[in-house]
Amino acid sequence: MSTFRMWEVFAKADNGPFYRDQSEWMIKSFIPNMKRVVKEYNVKYDGKTIVNCDDDLADRVWAAAKDFFISVGVYNQDSHRVMKFSEQEVNEILYTKQPKYMIGAGHDQRWLQVRSIEDKERRPFHLFSPDANFSTDIHKKACMAYLKEPLLDGLCAPLIEDFMGRKATSQSPTEVAAAMEHAMNLRDAQRLVGKPDVWTVSVGTAETDQAQIAAANPEWGVRPSHLDGRMVSILTEMTTNNSMLNKALHYRSYGNVFGNLCGAIFGGHAGGTEGTAILQTAYNIEGACLYGSAWALNFPFHLKWQSTTTRELLWLQSVLSQAMARNSNQIFLNNLFANAGPATDQLYWECANHALATESSGGNPWGAATCRNKFTDRATPLESRFYHEVSESSFKMRITRAQANEICQKIMEKYEKLIPIDNYGKTIQEVYDMERLVPHQEYLDQYRRMKDELSAMGVDFVY
Amino acid sequence: MSIEQVRQYMVDGEGEAAVEIVKDLISKGTPAKDIMSGLTDEMAILGQKFENFEVFLPDLMVAGDAFMTIMEVLKVHLIAAVGDKIPHTVVIGTVKGDYHDIGKNIVGIVLQANGFHVVDLGSDVDPVAYIDAARREKADAVGLSALMTTTMPGQEEFIKMVADAGDKGKYLICVGGAPTSVEWAERIGADVWSFDAFEYAAKLKKLLG
């Protein structure tokens, strides 16, 4: 059971209300409607809480998000029309959403599924992803290093920086070729570490629709159906274009279990924490209605820091996750964007806080992206290992939201004042032995020390 | 009827109501420059609050929209005034292949609030379109925003094209966007990189005088 009437949806791009430009729509529709729903549904943030424990608030955020999406619709930059959905259409799509998918194959087969708040049955789905560019000469090795991680259920591999000495550039042959090379490297890496059938979300190097289509090939590239995942973005804010619709069409026809990549900007068009929480929740509804996506990747981020680990953004993700878990059948993951870089204590603290705030709220971890997503080669599997181990331990402890909030507050004290400081750490070549693909001992010692410090705060690691 | 009321209407996004008071003030002899000065002061206060996250982008956009409505009326009187300086012109846009425009929009509002004349080319802008606009508008600076690592090369492409077109040195080339850095700006030969819109406005003011 799954409803997505693709061509009825795409036709909305030709027939919806006309606005000459996006700013006109923003000022006349988006902003006043956002102000209205924040007030009408009484969504308020106290400025202190990290993990929400108020179920009624989560339900109000869900209701506000649905109201907002139905009222505002999606602006199509190419047709200059707003693609609007009726309440009937939204309800039908949400009711028929499939709550779980068996993905990957063989011994790498896994369930990707909805979870509940403080879930006692379904462990989190561990999606490893540095969300960063890596130098082309180490790309395949970096993929192998990530794929070796024990908790890994799926991988979104690093992006390739260059193709044959030229920077991979959107809408150019270098992007298409780099996307193909990315997919080939990934297939090779999977075979070489003995995980040929693991589910990968491919390929991040392909920003455009044509590059995504070029990288799709069952023999050497992105595989069809449940074997691989793909992503299609919602542009900021509540916006799409024909390139995105092309991607959705291609993913649907290729049969992938694909997701909707969505990141509302805190401080942006939705305003403060409350509006951004509503917008981020609305994005999950939008992805299902507009693209027919099977899941969503949430990365609401800070306008100034481009990170997801500030106090208000952790609260926002806890509320979003609870709103989704309590009111829908939609699968979603929570994306960690940290401020700090590899081999810094700050990065470990940020990873721990994101894992605790989202797992106890019914989320699934996706990470770890580092140093505000700015620098090449500046991410390693080690911080991702830590991040996912904290998430897994939170699940095994059956940690409650109240307990998570208490620990998160202690952790926040460790890094909150450091957020404005550039603390970008080290590159993967510095932290790892790139021949054997293992971390150097001093960084393993740091990782061990950080686990001990977190254990002292109340997190019992599984191993 | 006072400049204070005009400022408040602008903050509230009531551009038309503000215009009525502006017309009345001017008819009673209030210099347009004084009104303009009050409005830019108010936008600067709003900008500072935005930087501190005390207000957010919608507040800035609504006030910016009202500011432009008021300026349509004020500019006739300002041009007529003796000794008014012609504002510096900045052409802005998001580079080709990139549809993200939030950063660029904030830059536009903040620059306007700081007295610059802003020509916004929108998103997914071809480098030739920037060059044409810079020539047409006699731009003092061109700002290129990029929000993705795969679109950052569009900034470098523009800088090369400006040199090939013989326009190098005619205006400042400014780059920005979440994945960019000062190291990137130096590598591609940009004149200005800034962390955010406020730093950008401050740097342009300093460089252009």
XYZ file of N, CA, C and O in Angstrom, chain A residues 80-198:
476
model
N 7.278 28.941 -11.720
C 6.825 30.096 -10.935
C 5.402 29.880 -10.393
O 4.646 30.826 -10.218
N 5.082 28.605 -10.210
C 3.756 28.290 -9.683
C 3.889 27.521 -8.377
O 4.909 26.865 -8.141
N 2.856 27.623 -7.551
C 2.867 26.938 -6.263
C 2.127 25.611 -6.401
O 0.982 25.578 -6.854
N 2.803 24.544 -6.042
C 2.205 23.201 -6.125
C 1.490 22.946 -4.789
O 2.136 22.733 -3.766
N 0.168 23.000 -4.825
C -0.603 22.879 -3.580
C -1.276 21.519 -3.467
O -1.700 20.935 -4.468
N -1.384 21.040 -2.231
C -1.998 19.742 -1.947
C -3.182 19.951 -1.017
O -3.079 20.722 -0.047
N -4.282 19.240 -1.312
C -5.452 19.358 -0.442
C -5.249 18.487 0.800
O -4.397 17.587 0.818
N -6.065 18.741 1.813
C -5.976 17.939 3.034
C -6.265 16.470 2.733
O -5.631 15.564 3.277
N -7.240 16.252 1.826
C -7.606 14.894 1.421
C -6.392 14.173 0.806
O -6.089 13.031 1.149
N -5.692 14.879 -0.076
C -4.508 14.276 -0.717
C -3.422 13.957 0.313
O -2.817 12.882 0.287
N -3.196 14.897 1.214
C -2.152 14.697 2.229
C -2.507 13.519 3.129
O -1.666 12.650 3.404
N -3.748 13.467 3.558
C -4.174 12.376 4.444
C -4.023 11.019 3.763
O -3.593 10.046 4.387
N -4.393 10.969 2.496
C -4.299 9.706 1.748
C -2.838 9.245 1.646
O -2.501 8.092 1.900
N -1.962 10.188 1.313
C -0.540 9.841 1.161
C 0.051 9.402 2.499
O 0.772 8.402 2.581
N -0.262 10.146 3.547
C 0.308 9.807 4.858
C -0.218 8.460 5.358
O 0.528 7.659 5.931
N -1.507 8.196 5.119
C -2.093 6.936 5.602
C -1.453 5.734 4.909
O -1.250 4.687 5.520
N -1.118 5.920 3.629
C -0.610 4.773 2.871
C 0.922 4.685 2.875
O 1.490 3.871 2.145
N 1.580 5.474 3.683
C 3.046 5.376 3.758
C 3.453 4.017 4.320
O 2.873 3.525 5.296
N 4.460 3.451 3.704
C 4.955 2.149 4.166
C 5.917 2.370 5.336
O 6.888 3.114 5.199
N 5.663 1.738 6.497
C 6.479 2.055 7.684
C 7.812 1.313 7.756
O 8.616 1.577 8.653
N 8.034 0.334 6.875
C 9.331 -0.343 6.913
C 9.703 -0.911 5.549
O 8.829 -1.300 4.769
N 11.001 -0.910 5.282
C 11.525 -1.469 4.035
C 12.680 -2.399 4.377
O 13.529 -2.052 5.204
N 12.720 -3.566 3.704
C 13.895 -4.417 3.797
C 14.855 -3.928 2.721
O 14.515 -3.920 1.537
N 16.012 -3.493 3.131
C 16.956 -2.905 2.171
C 18.289 -3.644 2.193
O 18.582 -4.382 3.137
N 19.101 -3.451 1.150
C 20.340 -4.207 1.016
C 20.013 -5.653 0.652
O 18.878 -5.980 0.299
N 21.014 -6.511 0.725
C 20.777 -7.929 0.384
C 21.768 -8.792 1.149
O 22.709 -8.294 1.779
N 21.548 -10.120 1.072
C 22.463 -11.087 1.694
C 22.664 -10.805 3.171
O 21.733 -10.451 3.884
N 23.919 -10.938 3.619
C 24.169 -10.706 5.048
C 24.164 -9.229 5.416
O 24.342 -8.876 6.579
N 23.998 -8.355 4.433
C 23.919 -6.925 4.729
C 22.478 -6.409 4.665
O 22.248 -5.194 4.626
N 21.525 -7.321 4.625
C 20.116 -6.917 4.569
C 19.674 -6.356 5.930
O 20.053 -6.890 6.971
N 18.917 -5.286 5.897
C 18.478 -4.645 7.149
C 17.055 -4.108 6.986
O 16.604 -3.858 5.877
N 16.393 -3.871 8.128
C 15.128 -3.143 8.129
C 15.411 -1.657 8.304
O 16.121 -1.277 9.225
N 14.849 -0.873 7.415
C 14.821 0.576 7.617
C 13.376 0.886 7.976
O 12.471 0.615 7.181
N 13.152 1.436 9.161
C 11.762 1.495 9.618
C 11.491 2.645 10.587
O 12.424 3.272 11.092
N 10.211 2.852 10.822
C 9.825 3.858 11.815
C 10.169 3.325 13.199
O 10.211 2.116 13.433
N 10.424 4.228 14.103
C 10.661 3.856 15.494
C 9.728 4.689 16.364
O 9.181 5.695 15.910
N 9.584 4.270 17.614
C 8.733 5.046 18.515
C 9.612 5.792 19.520
O 10.811 5.516 19.634
N 8.992 6.706 20.239
C 9.717 7.425 21.291
C 10.130 6.413 22.355
O 9.352 5.534 22.736
N 11.366 6.518 22.806
C 11.911 5.591 23.814
C 11.653 4.151 23.389
O 11.210 3.313 24.188
N 11.935 3.852 22.136
C 11.626 2.551 21.538
C 12.354 1.420 22.259
O 13.563 1.482 22.461
N 11.614 0.391 22.626
C 12.229 -0.732 23.339
C 12.443 -1.940 22.432
O 13.032 -2.938 22.834
N 11.916 -1.870 21.215
C 11.955 -3.026 20.320
C 12.912 -2.827 19.149
O 13.696 -3.704 18.827
N 12.782 -1.695 18.481
C 13.483 -1.493 17.210
C 14.739 -0.662 17.411
O 14.659 0.511 17.774
N 15.883 -1.294 17.173
C 17.142 -0.563 17.331
C 17.271 0.487 16.230
O 16.670 0.356 15.158
N 18.058 1.526 16.491
C 18.212 2.546 15.457
C 18.921 2.002 14.221
O 19.718 1.064 14.326
N 18.622 2.591 13.086
C 19.307 2.239 11.836
C 20.551 3.131 11.747
O 20.453 4.353 11.744
N 21.728 2.483 11.659
C 22.979 3.257 11.723
C 23.500 3.570 10.329
O 24.104 2.723 9.677
N 23.221 4.788 9.920
C 23.696 5.232 8.603
C 24.971 6.049 8.816
O 24.946 7.118 9.436
N 26.083 5.530 8.319
C 27.354 6.247 8.438
C 27.494 7.207 7.250
O 27.221 6.818 6.112
N 27.954 8.411 7.543
C 28.113 9.379 6.461
C 28.970 10.552 6.912
O 28.625 11.222 7.881
N 30.080 10.803 6.225
C 30.868 11.994 6.588
C 30.311 13.270 5.975
O 30.680 14.363 6.390
N 29.454 13.133 4.942
C 28.868 14.303 4.261
C 29.928 15.338 3.883
O 29.679 16.537 3.965
N 31.110 14.871 3.492
C 32.207 15.806 3.190
C 32.887 15.402 1.893
O 32.757 14.263 1.441
N 33.632 16.346 1.337
C 34.445 16.040 0.165
C 35.734 15.355 0.580
O 36.343 15.755 1.576
N 36.140 14.338 -0.186
C 37.443 13.718 0.030
C 38.251 13.841 -1.254
O 37.695 13.851 -2.360
N 39.573 13.916 -1.100
C 40.440 13.970 -2.276
C 40.231 12.710 -3.108
O 40.051 11.616 -2.557
N 40.315 12.872 -4.416
C 40.028 11.752 -5.308
C 40.983 10.583 -5.066
O 40.574 9.423 -5.117
N 42.251 10.885 -4.747
C 43.229 9.795 -4.598
C 42.974 8.916 -3.381
O 43.471 7.791 -3.322
N 42.230 9.391 -2.402
C 41.948 8.548 -1.230
C 40.473 8.167 -1.133
O 40.053 7.554 -0.157
N 39.690 8.524 -2.129
C 38.242 8.345 -2.015
C 37.860 6.888 -1.769
O 37.095 6.573 -0.856
N 38.407 5.988 -2.592
C 38.018 4.574 -2.439
C 38.465 4.030 -1.075
O 37.727 3.317 -0.404
N 39.665 4.408 -0.659
C 40.166 3.941 0.641
C 39.298 4.487 1.781
O 39.037 3.788 2.764
N 38.883 5.730 1.635
C 38.017 6.314 2.668
C 36.691 5.565 2.728
O 36.176 5.279 3.809
N 36.155 5.205 1.552
C 34.909 4.415 1.531
C 35.129 3.087 2.256
O 34.281 2.644 3.049
N 36.266 2.450 1.996
C 36.564 1.172 2.652
C 36.666 1.342 4.162
O 36.174 0.513 4.931
N 37.318 2.431 4.575
C 37.484 2.668 6.012
C 36.121 2.798 6.700
O 35.907 2.257 7.791
N 35.194 3.502 6.063
C 33.850 3.636 6.642
C 33.113 2.299 6.622
O 32.466 1.906 7.589
N 33.223 1.583 5.496
C 32.480 0.320 5.364
C 32.924 -0.730 6.382
O 32.178 -1.654 6.693
N 34.145 -0.593 6.882
C 34.648 -1.552 7.878
C 33.971 -1.409 9.235
O 34.111 -2.285 10.100
N 33.270 -0.320 9.455
C 32.724 -0.055 10.792
C 31.682 -1.106 11.195
O 30.725 -1.371 10.448
N 31.827 -1.669 12.390
C 30.953 -2.775 12.811
C 29.466 -2.455 12.888
O 28.631 -3.282 12.557
N 29.121 -1.243 13.330
C 27.692 -0.940 13.517
C 26.995 -0.497 12.226
O 25.785 -0.288 12.212
N 27.774 -0.370 11.161
C 27.223 0.216 9.927
C 26.077 -0.621 9.324
O 26.230 -1.808 9.058
N 24.934 0.026 9.139
C 23.795 -0.593 8.444
C 23.693 -0.076 7.018
O 23.106 -0.728 6.154
N 24.196 1.123 6.796
C 24.170 1.730 5.469
C 25.222 2.822 5.404
O 25.688 3.301 6.446
N 25.592 3.190 4.188
C 26.635 4.218 4.027
C 26.224 5.248 2.985
O 25.743 4.890 1.905
N 26.429 6.499 3.328
C 26.389 7.569 2.334
C 27.838 8.031 2.212
O 28.374 8.659 3.123
N 28.478 7.651 1.116
C 29.930 7.804 0.999
C 30.332 9.258 0.837
O 29.535 10.093 0.414
N 31.603 9.559 1.153
C 32.087 10.923 0.924
C 32.026 11.316 -0.539
O 31.993 10.453 -1.425
N 32.027 12.610 -0.772
C 31.985 13.123 -2.147
C 33.398 13.187 -2.729
O 34.363 13.348 -1.984
N 33.483 13.086 -4.046
C 34.778 13.229 -4.718
C 35.020 14.698 -5.043
O 34.132 15.384 -5.553
N 36.216 15.150 -4.749
C 36.551 16.575 -4.935
C 36.820 16.923 -6.404
O 36.358 17.943 -6.900
N 37.601 16.057 -7.078
C 38.062 16.388 -8.439
C 37.841 15.219 -9.395
O 37.721 14.073 -8.974
N 37.870 15.525 -10.663
C 37.949 14.462 -11.668
C 39.088 14.794 -12.635
O 39.075 15.860 -13.273
N 40.054 13.899 -12.718
C 41.235 14.083 -13.571
C 41.841 15.484 -13.416
O 42.111 16.183 -14.392
N 42.014 15.864 -12.172
C 42.687 17.131 -11.877
C 41.817 18.357 -11.985
O 42.289 19.474 -11.750
N 40.560 18.194 -12.325
C 39.656 19.348 -12.415
C 38.568 19.218 -11.367
O 38.058 18.132 -11.134
N 38.240 20.338 -10.754
C 37.240 20.312 -9.691
C 35.879 19.884 -10.245
O 35.456 20.400 -11.283
N 35.271 18.913 -9.572
C 33.940 18.465 -10.007
C 32.969 19.642 -9.898
O 32.751 20.176 -8.814
N 32.412 20.026 -11.024
C 31.591 21.242 -11.089
C 30.178 20.921 -11.554
O 29.991 20.250 -12.577
N 29.226 21.437 -10.808
C 27.819 21.183 -11.104
C 27.473 21.533 -12.556
O 27.941 22.541 -13.094
N 26.677 20.688 -13.184
C 26.177 20.870 -14.554
C 27.275 20.768 -15.619
O 27.078 21.211 -16.745
N 28.424 20.190 -15.260
C 29.498 20.061 -16.257
C 29.876 18.577 -16.388
O 29.516 17.754 -15.542
N 30.647 18.230 -17.451
C 31.078 16.831 -17.595
C 31.880 16.333 -16.397
O 31.862 15.133 -16.092
N 32.603 17.230 -15.710
C 33.368 16.778 -14.538
C 32.448 16.262 -13.436
O 32.800 15.339 -12.702
N 31.279 16.854 -13.310
C 30.334 16.368 -12.292
C 29.802 14.986 -12.672
O 29.740 14.079 -11.832
N 29.441 14.828 -13.936
C 28.908 13.538 -14.393
C 29.969 12.448 -14.211
O 29.696 11.374 -13.665
N 31.209 12.755 -14.630
C 32.275 11.753 -14.529
C 32.619 11.459 -13.068
O 32.833 10.301 -12.687
N 32.682 12.506 -12.237
C 32.999 12.299 -10.824
C 31.910 11.466 -10.150
O 32.200 10.623 -9.293
N 30.672 11.685 -10.545
C 29.565 10.896 -9.979
C 29.716 9.425 -10.367
O 29.489 8.522 -9.547
N 30.108 9.188 -11.615
C 30.320 7.801 -12.061
C 31.494 7.167 -11.307
O 31.432 6.027 -10.858
N 32.570 7.938 -11.158
C 33.736 7.408 -10.441
C 33.385 7.111 -8.988
O 33.816 6.102 -8.421
N 32.616 7.996 -8.400
C 32.153 7.811 -7.019
C 31.432 6.457 -6.894
O 31.728 5.658 -6.000
N 30.491 6.227 -7.812
C 29.701 4.984 -7.757
C 30.601 3.755 -7.964
O 30.452 2.734 -7.279
N 31.540 3.868 -8.892
C 32.452 2.741 -9.152
C 33.323 2.460 -7.927
O 33.512 1.303 -7.530
N 33.880 3.506 -7.341
C 34.713 3.348 -6.136
C 33.945 2.640 -5.030
O 34.474 1.777 -4.328
N 32.704 3.054 -4.896
C 31.883 2.512 -3.818
C 31.642 1.018 -4.017
O 31.757 0.223 -3.074
N 31.311 0.631 -5.260
C 31.101 -0.801 -5.541
C 32.366 -1.598 -5.249
O 32.330 -2.652 -4.613
N 33.507 -1.072 -5.716
C 34.788 -1.742 -5.471
C 35.053 -1.863 -3.975
O 35.435 -2.921 -3.477
N 34.875 -0.748 -3.283
C 35.157 -0.726 -1.845
C 34.297 -1.751 -1.110
O 34.780 -2.454 -0.219
N 33.036 -1.848 -1.508
C 32.128 -2.801 -0.846
C 32.630 -4.230 -1.007
O 32.649 -5.011 -0.064
N 33.022 -4.574 -2.247
C 33.523 -5.939 -2.480
C 34.795 -6.190 -1.677
O 34.979 -7.239 -1.096
N 35.676 -5.186 -1.660
C 36.990 -5.381 -1.047
C 36.938 -5.536 0.468
O 37.852 -6.098 1.063
N 35.910 -5.009 1.094
C 35.804 -5.202 2.549
C 34.770 -6.275 2.896
O 34.449 -6.472 4.068
N 34.259 -6.973 1.895
C 33.344 -8.088 2.162
C 31.923 -7.679 2.497
O 31.220 -8.405 3.199
N 31.508 -6.512 2.007
C 30.116 -6.083 2.227
C 29.506 -5.654 0.892
O 29.104 -4.494 0.730
N 29.438 -6.584 -0.060
C 29.015 -6.190 -1.409
C 27.568 -5.738 -1.499
O 27.209 -4.989 -2.411
N 26.750 -6.165 -0.558
C 25.314 -5.898 -0.684
C 24.790 -4.883 0.321
O 23.583 -4.764 0.513
N 25.699 -4.183 0.976
C 25.234 -3.188 1.944
C 24.505 -2.066 1.200
O 24.827 -1.752 0.046
